[in-house]
Coordinates of C-alpha atoms and ligand atoms in Angstrom, one line a residue:
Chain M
X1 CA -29.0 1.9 -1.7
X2 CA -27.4 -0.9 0.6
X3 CA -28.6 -1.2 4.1
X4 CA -26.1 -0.1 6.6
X5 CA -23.3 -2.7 8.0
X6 CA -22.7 -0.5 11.0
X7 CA -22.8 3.1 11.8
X8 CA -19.7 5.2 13.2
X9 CA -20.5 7.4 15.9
X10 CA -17.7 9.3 16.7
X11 CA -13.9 9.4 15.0
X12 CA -10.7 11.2 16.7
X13 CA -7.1 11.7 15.1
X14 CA -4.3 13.1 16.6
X15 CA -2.3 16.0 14.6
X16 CA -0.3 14.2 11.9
X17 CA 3.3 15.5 11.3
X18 CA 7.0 14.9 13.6
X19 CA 5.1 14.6 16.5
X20 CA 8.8 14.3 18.5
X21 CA 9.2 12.9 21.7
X22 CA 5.8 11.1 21.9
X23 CA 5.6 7.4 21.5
X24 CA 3.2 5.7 19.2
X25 CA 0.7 5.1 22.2
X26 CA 0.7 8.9 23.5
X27 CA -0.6 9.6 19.9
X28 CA -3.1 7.0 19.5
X29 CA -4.4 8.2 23.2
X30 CA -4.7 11.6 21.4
X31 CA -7.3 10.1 18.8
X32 CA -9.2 8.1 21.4
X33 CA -10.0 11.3 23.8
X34 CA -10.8 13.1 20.3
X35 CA -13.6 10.2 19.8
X36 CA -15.0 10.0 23.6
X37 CA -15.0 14.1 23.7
X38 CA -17.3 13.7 20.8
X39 CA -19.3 11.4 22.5
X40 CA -20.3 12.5 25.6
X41 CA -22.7 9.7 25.9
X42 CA -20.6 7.4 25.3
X43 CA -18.7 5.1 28.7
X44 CA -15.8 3.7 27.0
X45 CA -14.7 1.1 29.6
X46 CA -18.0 -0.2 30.0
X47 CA -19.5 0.4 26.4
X48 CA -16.5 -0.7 23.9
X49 CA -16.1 -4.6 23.6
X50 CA -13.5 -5.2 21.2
X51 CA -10.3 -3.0 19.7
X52 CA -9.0 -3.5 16.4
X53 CA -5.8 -1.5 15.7
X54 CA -3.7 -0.9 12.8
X55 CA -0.1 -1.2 13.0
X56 CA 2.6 -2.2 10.7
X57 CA 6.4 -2.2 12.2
X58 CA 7.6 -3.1 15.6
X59 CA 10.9 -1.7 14.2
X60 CA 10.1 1.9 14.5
X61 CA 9.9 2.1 18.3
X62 CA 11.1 -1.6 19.2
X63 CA 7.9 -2.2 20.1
X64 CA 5.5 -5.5 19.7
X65 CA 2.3 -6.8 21.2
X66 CA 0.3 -3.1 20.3
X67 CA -2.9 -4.5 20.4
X68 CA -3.0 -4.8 24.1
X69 CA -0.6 -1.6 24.8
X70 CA -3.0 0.7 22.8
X71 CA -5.8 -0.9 24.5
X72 CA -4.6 0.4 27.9
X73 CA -3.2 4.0 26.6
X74 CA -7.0 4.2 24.8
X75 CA -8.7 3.2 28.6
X76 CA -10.1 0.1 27.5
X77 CA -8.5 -2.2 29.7
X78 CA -9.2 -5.4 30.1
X79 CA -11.4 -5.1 26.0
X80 CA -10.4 -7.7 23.8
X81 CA -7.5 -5.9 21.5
X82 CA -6.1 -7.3 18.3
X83 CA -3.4 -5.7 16.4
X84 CA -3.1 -5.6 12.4
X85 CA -0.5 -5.6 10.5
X86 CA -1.3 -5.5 6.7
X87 CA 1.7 -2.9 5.4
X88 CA 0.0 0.2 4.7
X89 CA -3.4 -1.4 4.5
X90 CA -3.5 -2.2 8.4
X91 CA -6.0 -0.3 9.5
X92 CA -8.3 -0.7 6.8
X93 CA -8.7 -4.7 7.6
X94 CA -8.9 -3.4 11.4
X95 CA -11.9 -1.2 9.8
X96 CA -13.1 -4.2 7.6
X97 CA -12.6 -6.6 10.4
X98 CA -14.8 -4.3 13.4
X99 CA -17.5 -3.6 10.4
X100 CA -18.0 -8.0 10.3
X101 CA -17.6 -7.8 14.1
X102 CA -20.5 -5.5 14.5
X103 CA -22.6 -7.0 11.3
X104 CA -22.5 -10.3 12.7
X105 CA -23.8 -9.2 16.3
X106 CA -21.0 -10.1 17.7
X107 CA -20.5 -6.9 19.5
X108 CA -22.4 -4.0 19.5
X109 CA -20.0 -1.1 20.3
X110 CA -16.1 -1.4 18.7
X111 CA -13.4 0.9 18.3
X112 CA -11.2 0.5 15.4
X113 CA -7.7 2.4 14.9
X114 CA -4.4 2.6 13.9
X115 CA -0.7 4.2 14.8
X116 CA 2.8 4.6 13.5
X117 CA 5.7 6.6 14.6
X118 CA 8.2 7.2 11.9
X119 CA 9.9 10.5 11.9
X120 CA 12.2 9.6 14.7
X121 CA 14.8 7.2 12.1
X122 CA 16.6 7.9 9.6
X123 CA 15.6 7.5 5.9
X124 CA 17.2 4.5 5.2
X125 CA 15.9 2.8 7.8
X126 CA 12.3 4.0 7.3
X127 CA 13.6 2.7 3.5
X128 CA 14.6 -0.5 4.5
X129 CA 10.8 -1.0 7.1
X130 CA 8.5 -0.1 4.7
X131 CA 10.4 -2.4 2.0
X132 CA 9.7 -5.3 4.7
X133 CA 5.7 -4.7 3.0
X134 CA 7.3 -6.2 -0.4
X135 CA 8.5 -9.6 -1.5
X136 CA 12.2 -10.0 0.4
X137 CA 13.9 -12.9 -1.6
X138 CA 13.6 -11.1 -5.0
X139 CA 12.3 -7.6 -5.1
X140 CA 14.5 -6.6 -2.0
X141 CA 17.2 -8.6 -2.5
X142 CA 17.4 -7.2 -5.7
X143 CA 17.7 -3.6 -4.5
X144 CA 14.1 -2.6 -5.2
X145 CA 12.7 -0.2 -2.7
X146 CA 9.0 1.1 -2.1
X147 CA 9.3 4.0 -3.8
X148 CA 10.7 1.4 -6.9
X149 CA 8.1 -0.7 -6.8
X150 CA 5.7 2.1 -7.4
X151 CA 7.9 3.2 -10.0
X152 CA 7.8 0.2 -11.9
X153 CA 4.3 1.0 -12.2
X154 CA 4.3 4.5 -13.1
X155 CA 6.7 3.5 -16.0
X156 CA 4.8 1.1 -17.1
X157 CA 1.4 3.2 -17.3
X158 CA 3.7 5.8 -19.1
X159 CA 4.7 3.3 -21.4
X160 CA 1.0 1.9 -22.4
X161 CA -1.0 4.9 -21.7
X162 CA 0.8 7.9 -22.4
X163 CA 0.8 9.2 -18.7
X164 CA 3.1 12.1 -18.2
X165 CA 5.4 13.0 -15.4
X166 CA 3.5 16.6 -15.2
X167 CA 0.1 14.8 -14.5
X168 CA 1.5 12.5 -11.7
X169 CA 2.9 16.0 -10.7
X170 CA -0.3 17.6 -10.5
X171 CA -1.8 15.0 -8.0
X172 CA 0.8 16.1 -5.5
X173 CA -0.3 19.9 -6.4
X174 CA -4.0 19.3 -5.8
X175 CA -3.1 17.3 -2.8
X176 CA -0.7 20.2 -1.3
X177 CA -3.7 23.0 -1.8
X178 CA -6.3 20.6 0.0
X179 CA -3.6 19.8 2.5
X180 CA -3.2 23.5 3.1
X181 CA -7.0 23.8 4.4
X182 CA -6.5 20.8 6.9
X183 CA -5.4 21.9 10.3
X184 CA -4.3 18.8 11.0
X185 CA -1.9 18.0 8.1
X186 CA 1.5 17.3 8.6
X187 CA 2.6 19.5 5.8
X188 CA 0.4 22.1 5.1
X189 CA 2.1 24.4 2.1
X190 CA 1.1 24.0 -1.4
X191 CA 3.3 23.1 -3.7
X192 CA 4.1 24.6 -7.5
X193 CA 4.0 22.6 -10.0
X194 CA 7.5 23.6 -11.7
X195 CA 9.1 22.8 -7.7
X196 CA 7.1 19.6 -8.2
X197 CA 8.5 18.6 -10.9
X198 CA 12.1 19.9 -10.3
X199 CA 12.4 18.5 -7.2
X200 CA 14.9 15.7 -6.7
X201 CA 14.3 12.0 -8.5
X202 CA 14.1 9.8 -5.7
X203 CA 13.2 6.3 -8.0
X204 CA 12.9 7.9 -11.7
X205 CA 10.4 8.7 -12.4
X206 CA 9.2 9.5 -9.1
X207 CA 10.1 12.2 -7.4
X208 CA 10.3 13.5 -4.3
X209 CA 7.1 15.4 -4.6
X210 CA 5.3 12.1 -6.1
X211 CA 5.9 10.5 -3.0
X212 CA 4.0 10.6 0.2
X213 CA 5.3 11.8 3.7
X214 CA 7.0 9.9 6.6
X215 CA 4.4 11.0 9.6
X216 CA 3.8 10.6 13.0
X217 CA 0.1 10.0 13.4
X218 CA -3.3 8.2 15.3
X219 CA -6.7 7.6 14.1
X220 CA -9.8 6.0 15.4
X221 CA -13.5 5.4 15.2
X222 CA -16.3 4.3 17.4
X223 CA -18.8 2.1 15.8
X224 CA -22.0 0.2 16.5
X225 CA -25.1 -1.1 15.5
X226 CA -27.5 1.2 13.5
X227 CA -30.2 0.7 15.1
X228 CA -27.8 1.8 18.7
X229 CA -26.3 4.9 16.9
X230 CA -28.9 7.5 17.9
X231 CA -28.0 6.9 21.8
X232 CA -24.9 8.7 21.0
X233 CA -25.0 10.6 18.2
X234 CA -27.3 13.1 16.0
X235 CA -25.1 12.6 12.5
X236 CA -24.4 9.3 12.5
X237 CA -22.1 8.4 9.2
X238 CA -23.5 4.5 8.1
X239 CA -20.6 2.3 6.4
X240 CA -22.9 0.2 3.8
X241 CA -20.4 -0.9 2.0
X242 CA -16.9 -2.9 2.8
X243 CA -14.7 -5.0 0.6
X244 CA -10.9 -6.4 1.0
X245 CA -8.9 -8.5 -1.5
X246 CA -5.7 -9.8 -2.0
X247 CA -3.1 -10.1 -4.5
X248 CA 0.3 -11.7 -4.9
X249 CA 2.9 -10.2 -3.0
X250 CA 5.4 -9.6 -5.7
X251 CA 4.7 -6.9 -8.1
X252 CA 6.5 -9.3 -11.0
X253 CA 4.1 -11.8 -10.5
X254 CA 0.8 -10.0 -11.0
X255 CA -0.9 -10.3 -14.7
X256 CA -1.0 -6.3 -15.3
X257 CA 1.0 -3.6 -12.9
X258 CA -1.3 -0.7 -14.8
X259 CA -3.6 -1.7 -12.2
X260 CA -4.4 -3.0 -9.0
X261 CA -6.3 -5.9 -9.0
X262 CA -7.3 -6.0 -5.4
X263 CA -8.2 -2.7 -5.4
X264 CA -10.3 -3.3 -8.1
X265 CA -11.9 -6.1 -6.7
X266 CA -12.0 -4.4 -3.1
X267 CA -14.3 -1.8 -5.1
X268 CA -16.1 -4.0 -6.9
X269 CA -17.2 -5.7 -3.6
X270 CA -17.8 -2.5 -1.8
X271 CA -19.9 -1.0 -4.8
X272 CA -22.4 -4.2 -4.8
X273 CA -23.0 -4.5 -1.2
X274 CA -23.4 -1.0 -1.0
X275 CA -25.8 -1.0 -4.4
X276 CA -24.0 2.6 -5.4
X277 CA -21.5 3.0 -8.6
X278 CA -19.3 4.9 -9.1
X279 CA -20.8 7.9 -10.2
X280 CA -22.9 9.0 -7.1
X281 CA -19.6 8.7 -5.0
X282 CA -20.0 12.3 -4.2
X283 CA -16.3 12.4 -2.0
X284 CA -13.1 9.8 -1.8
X285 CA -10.1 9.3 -0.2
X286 CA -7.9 6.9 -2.1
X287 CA -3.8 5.5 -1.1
X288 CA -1.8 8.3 -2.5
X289 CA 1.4 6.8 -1.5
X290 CA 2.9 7.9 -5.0
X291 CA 0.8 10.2 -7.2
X292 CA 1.1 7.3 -9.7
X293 CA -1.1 5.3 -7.0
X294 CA -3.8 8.4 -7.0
X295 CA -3.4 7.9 -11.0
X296 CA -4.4 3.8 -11.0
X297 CA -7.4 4.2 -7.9
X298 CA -9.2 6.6 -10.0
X299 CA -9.1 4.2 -13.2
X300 CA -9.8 1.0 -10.7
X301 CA -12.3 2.5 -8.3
X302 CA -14.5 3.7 -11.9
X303 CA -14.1 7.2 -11.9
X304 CA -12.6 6.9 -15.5
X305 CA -11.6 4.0 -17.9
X306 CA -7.8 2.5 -17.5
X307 CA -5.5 5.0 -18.8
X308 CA -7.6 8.1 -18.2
X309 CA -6.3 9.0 -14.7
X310 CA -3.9 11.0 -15.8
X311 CA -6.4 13.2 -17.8
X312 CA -8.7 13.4 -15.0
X313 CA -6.1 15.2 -12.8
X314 CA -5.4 17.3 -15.3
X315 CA -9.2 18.6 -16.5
X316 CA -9.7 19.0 -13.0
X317 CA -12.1 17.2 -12.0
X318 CA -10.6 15.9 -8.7
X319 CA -10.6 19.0 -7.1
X320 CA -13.0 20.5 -4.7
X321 CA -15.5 21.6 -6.5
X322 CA -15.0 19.2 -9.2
X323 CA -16.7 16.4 -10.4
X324 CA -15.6 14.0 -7.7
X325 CA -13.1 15.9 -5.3
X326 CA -10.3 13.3 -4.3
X327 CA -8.4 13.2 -1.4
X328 CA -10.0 16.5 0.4
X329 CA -7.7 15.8 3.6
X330 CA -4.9 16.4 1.3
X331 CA -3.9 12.9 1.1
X332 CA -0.9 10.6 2.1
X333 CA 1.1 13.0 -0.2
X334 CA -0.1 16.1 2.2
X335 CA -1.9 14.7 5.5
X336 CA 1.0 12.1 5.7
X337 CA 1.3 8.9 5.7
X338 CA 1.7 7.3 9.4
X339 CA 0.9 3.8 7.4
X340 CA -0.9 1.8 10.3
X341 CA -2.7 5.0 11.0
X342 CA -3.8 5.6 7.5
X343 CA -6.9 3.1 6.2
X344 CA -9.0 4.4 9.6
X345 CA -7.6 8.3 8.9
X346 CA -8.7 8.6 6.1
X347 CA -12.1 7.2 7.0
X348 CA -11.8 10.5 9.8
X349 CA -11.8 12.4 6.9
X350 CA -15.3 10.8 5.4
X351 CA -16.9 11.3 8.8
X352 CA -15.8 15.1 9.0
X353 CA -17.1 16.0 5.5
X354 CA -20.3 13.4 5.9
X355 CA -20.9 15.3 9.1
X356 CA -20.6 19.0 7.3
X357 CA -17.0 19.1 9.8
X358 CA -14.7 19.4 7.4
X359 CA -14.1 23.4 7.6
X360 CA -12.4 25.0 4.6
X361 CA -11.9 21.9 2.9
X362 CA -15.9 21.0 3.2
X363 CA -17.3 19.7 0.0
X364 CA -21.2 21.2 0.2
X365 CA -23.6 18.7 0.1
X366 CA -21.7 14.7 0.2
X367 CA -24.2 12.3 0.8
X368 CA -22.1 9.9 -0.3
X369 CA -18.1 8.6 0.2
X370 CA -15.5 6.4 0.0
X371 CA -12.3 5.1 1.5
X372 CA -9.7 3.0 -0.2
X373 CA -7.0 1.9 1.3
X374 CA -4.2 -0.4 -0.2
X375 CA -0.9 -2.5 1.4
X376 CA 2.2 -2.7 -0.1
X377 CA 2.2 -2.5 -4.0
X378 CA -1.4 -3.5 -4.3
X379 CA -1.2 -7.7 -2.2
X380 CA -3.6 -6.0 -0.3
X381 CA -7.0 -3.6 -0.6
X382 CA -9.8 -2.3 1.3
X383 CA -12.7 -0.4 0.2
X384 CA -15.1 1.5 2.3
X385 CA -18.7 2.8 1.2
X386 CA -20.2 5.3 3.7
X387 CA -23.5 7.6 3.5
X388 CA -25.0 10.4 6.1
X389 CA -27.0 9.4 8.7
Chain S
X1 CA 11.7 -39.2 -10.3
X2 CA 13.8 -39.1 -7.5
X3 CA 14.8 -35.0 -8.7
X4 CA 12.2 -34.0 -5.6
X5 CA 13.6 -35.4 -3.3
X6 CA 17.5 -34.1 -4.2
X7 CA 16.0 -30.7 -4.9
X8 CA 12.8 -29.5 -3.1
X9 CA 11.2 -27.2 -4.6
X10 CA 12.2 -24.4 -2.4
X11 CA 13.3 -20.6 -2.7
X12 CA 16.5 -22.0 -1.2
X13 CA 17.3 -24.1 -4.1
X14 CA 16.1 -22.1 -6.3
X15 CA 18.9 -20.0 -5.6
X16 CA 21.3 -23.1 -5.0
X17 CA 20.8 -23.3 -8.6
X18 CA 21.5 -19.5 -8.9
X19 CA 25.1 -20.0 -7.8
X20 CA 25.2 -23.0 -10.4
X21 CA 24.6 -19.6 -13.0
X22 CA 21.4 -21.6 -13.7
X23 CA 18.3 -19.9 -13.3
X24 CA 15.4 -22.7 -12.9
X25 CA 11.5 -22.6 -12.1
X26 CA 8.8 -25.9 -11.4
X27 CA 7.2 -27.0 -13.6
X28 CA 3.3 -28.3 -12.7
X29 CA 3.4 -31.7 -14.7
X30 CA -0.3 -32.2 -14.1
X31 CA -1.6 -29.0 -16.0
X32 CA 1.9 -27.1 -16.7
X33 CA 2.0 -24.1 -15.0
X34 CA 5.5 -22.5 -14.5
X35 CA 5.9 -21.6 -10.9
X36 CA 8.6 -18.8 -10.1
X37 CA 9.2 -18.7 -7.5
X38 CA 9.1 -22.1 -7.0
X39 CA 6.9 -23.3 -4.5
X40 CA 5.5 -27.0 -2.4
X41 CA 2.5 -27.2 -4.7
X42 CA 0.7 -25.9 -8.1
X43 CA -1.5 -23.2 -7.1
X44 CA -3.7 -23.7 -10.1
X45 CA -4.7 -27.4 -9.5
X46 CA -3.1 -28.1 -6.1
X47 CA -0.6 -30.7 -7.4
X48 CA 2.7 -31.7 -5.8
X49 CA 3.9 -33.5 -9.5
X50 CA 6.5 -30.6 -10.3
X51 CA 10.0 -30.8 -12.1
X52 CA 12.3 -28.4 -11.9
X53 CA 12.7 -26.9 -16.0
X54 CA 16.3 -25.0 -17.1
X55 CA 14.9 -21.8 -18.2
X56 CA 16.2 -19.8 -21.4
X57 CA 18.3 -16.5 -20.0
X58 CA 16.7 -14.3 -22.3
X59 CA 14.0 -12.0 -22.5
X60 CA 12.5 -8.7 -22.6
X61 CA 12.1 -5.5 -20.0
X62 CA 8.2 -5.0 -19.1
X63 CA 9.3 -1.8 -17.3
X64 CA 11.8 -0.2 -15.1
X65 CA 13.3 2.3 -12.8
X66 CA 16.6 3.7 -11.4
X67 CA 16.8 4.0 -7.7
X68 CA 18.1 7.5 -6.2
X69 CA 17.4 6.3 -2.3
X70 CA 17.7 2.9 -1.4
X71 CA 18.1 1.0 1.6
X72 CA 21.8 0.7 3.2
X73 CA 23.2 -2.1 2.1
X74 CA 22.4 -0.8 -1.3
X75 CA 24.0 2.5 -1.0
X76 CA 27.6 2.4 -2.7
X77 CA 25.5 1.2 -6.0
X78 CA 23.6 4.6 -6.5
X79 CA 21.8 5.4 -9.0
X80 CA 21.1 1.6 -10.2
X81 CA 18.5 0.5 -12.7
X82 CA 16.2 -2.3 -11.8
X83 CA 13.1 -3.9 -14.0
X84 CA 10.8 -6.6 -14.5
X85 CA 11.8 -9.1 -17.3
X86 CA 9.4 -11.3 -19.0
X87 CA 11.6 -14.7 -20.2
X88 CA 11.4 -15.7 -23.5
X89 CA 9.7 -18.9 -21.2
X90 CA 7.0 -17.1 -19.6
X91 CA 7.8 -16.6 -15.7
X92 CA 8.8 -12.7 -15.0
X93 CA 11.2 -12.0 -12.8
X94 CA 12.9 -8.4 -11.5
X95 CA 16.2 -7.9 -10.7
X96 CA 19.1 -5.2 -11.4
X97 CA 19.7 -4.2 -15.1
X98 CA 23.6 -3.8 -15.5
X99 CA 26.3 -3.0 -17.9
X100 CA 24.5 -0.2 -19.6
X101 CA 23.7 3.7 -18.7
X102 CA 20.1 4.4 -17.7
X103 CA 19.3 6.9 -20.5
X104 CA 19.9 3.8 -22.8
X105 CA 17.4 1.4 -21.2
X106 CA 13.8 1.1 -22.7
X107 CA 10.4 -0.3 -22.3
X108 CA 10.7 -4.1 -24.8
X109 CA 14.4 -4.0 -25.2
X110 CA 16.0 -7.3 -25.0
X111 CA 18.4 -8.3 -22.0
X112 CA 19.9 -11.2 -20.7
X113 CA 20.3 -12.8 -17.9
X114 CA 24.0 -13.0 -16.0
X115 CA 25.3 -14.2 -12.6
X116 CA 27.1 -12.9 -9.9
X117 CA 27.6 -15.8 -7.7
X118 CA 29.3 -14.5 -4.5
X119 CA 27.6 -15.8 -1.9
X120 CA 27.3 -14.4 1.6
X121 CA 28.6 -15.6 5.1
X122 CA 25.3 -14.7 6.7
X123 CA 21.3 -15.2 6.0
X124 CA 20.1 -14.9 3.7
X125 CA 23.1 -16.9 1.8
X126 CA 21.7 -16.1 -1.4
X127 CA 23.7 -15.2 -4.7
X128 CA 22.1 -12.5 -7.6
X129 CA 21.0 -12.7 -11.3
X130 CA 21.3 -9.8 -12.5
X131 CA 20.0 -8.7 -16.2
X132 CA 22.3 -7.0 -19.0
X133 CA 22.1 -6.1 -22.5
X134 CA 22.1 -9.1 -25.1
Ligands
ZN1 ZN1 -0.9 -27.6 -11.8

């Protein structure tokens, strides 16, 4: 096994869900105190050198320049703070990026985040946002939305594969029961599989249950050095593996949209430096944002061969208690989907069940997990590799 | 070739050429690659010797979807189909599938490529392709 890159210490995430009437920073200050409350040895003014935060849209809350505003709602002033913005992938680089910054020696202790506010506007304009994360002069000029984008996909993977509307379906039923067990969820209710299927198309053939939530959410983590880690912590969680990887913006121009090549590749990189394949992954999170998306990671990240994802929902086997239990947390589909926030939250959701914290939801005995976390349709990736301390 | 210089090889002219109801790519003439978009240089072997090539406005739908929720200014068009074409020249390109119900479209069928060259008062001053049955 890989040596470790650098070792989280703590983690913190506020509730995910319409968090109405706070502002983006109130919620990220929610994650932070979560973090320093679990690390009582920890001085965070003095201590944490650098803040890398995950953000994508100034147009939710008219608000730019978050690197330095989260920064001071976190009580790190004066830290060095840099903002992300990679679509939905943002905090994930801001992961990537504090991993290099503590593997080079740069700094020893980093926090790394992410926030979005969302369930304030209206659909259409949380439509029209989160199209910004796809090529404007001809997918959005053209009328294409997020959702469409991912539906271009999930067509095509129907088309090739076989794939069936019923086992995108059952992704968002799997992720509904696991979302039910997480406190912190924004919606936690499971979800039928007939409701699933009949509920309304929103770009055919996803539909409304094969898409993930608009959310209000935070997330953070606290990470250093290994060899620093036992000043503050008895279960560390070590990150020993990281990759990122890009891809052309437009979904058109990519070789094969039955997969993600960047997410591939982000694996592929993650896997070597971490010297683990894919079967002794004992837990993942992957980007959910469509069930079809939950579909493609398990065929890119190895858990099956292209084409099989749909099967592998279906036996099972992504379940807890199954052969590799996906998205524990619930998901993007269940959890939500604050997209700045997401890369580093589901990285919380490592750390909990690395750490045994993970309650109801806790899959006994994972040694072993991953995070992957993609922007847009796949022109970005991130993969993380993390073992217990 | 003084083409280059009269039309850059930019996103703006690509769609210059749009409103001409031409739809046109670059062409690398160092080791051929078809750029659409169009761009300053050949991201294979980092040329700047492009020409602009007339492409054929035929070709076949790679996959597709009809939109239920869009954005605004897309509203009064709901549902609509839109898919990824792959022209009978190579280069794929998505846009709105027209003049035909969405039951009816399928994954390989042939379409064409039309125009709708109104072009807006505002930026982007863009006009559309648009694909329909051939
Ligand atoms: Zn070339």
């Amino acid at each position: 096994m890989g040596k470790p890159l650098a070792t989280i210490v703590s983690a913190g995430l506020s509730k995910f869900g319409r968090r109405e009437g706070l502002y983006g920073r109130e919620l990220f200050a929610e994650a932070a105190k979560e973090a320093y409350d679990r690390c009582p040895n920890l001085i965070p003014k003095k201590d944490i050198k650098a803040l890398f935060v995950g953000h994508m849209g100034e147009s939710y809350e008219h608000q730019g320049h978050t690197g330095p505003t989260l920064a001071d709602w976190a009580g790190l002033l004066p830290v060095q703070a840099t903002r992300i913005e990679n679509a939905c992938a943002s905090s994930g680089v801001a992961l990537a990026l504090g991993v290099s910054a503590v593997f080079s020696g740069m700094y020893d202790i980093v926090m790394v985040g992410g926030v979005e506010k969302m369930t304030h506007r209206t659909t259409s304009d949380v439509t029209e946002f989160l199209a910004m994360a796809s090529d404007f002069p001809f997918e959005q000029w053209h009328g294409i939305t997020f959702p469409g984008l991912y539906a271009l996909m999930a067509t095509a993977h129907m088309h090739r594969y076989g794939t069936t509307e019923e086992q995108m379906a059952m992704v968002a039923v799997k992720n509904h029961h696991n979302g039910a067990l997480n406190p912190k969820a924004h919606m936690q209710k499971e979800v039928t599989l007939e409701k699933a299927m009949s509920s309304r198309v929103i770009a055919w053939p996803l539909k409304l249950y094969d898409c993930s939530l608009i959310t209000d959410g935070a997330s953070c983590l606290i990470l250093t050095k290994p060899e620093l880690a036992k000043k503050f912590t008895d279960t560390p969680v070590h990150i020993i593996g990281s990759g990122q990887a890009s891809d052309a913006i437009g979904l058109y121009e990519r070789e094969d949209i039955t997969t993600l090549k960047a997410g591939k590749l982000a694996g592929q990189e993650a896997y070597n430096k971490a010297k683990v394949k894919p079967q002794d992954v004992d837990i993942a999170e992957v980007h959910d944002c469509f069930t079809i998306a939950e579909i493609i990671a398990y065929e890119d990240l190895g858990f099956c061969k292209p084409g099989k994802g749909g099967s592998l929902v279906e036996e099972g086997a992504t379940e807890i208690g199954g052969k590799i239990p996906v998205n524990t947390s619930g998901g993007l589909k269940s959890k939500g989907h604050p997209v700045g926030a997401t890369g580093v939250g589901q990285a919380y959701e490592i750390y909990l069940q690395l750490t045994g914290q993970a309650e109801k939801r806790q899959v006994e005995g994972a040694e072993i997990g991953l995070s992957h976390n993609v922007g847009g349709s796949g022109a970005t990736a991130t993969l993380h590799i993390y073992r217990r301390g | 070739m003084k083409m280059a210089e009269t039309f850059p090889f930019t996103i703006e002219q690509f769609y210059k050429f749009v409103s001409e109801r031409k739809l046109m790519a670059a062409k690398c003439k160092k080791c051929g690659t078809m750029l659409l978009p169009p761009r300053p240089m050949c991201t294979k072997c980092f040329s700047s010797d492009l020409e602009w090539v007339e492409l054929r406005n035929k070709g076949k739908l790679l996959t597709y979807t009809v939109i239920h929720v869009s954005s605004k200014q897309f509203e009064s068009l709901i549902p609509y189909a839109v898919g990824i074409v792959e022209l009978e020249d190579g280069p794929k390109l998505p846009g709105m599938i027209q003049d035909v119900e969405p039951e009816k479209i399928s994954v390989g069928m042939s379409l064409e490529v039309d125009f709708d060259t109104t072009i807006p008062s505002e930026w982007p001053t863009w006009p559309r392709y648009f694909f329909k049955p051939s």
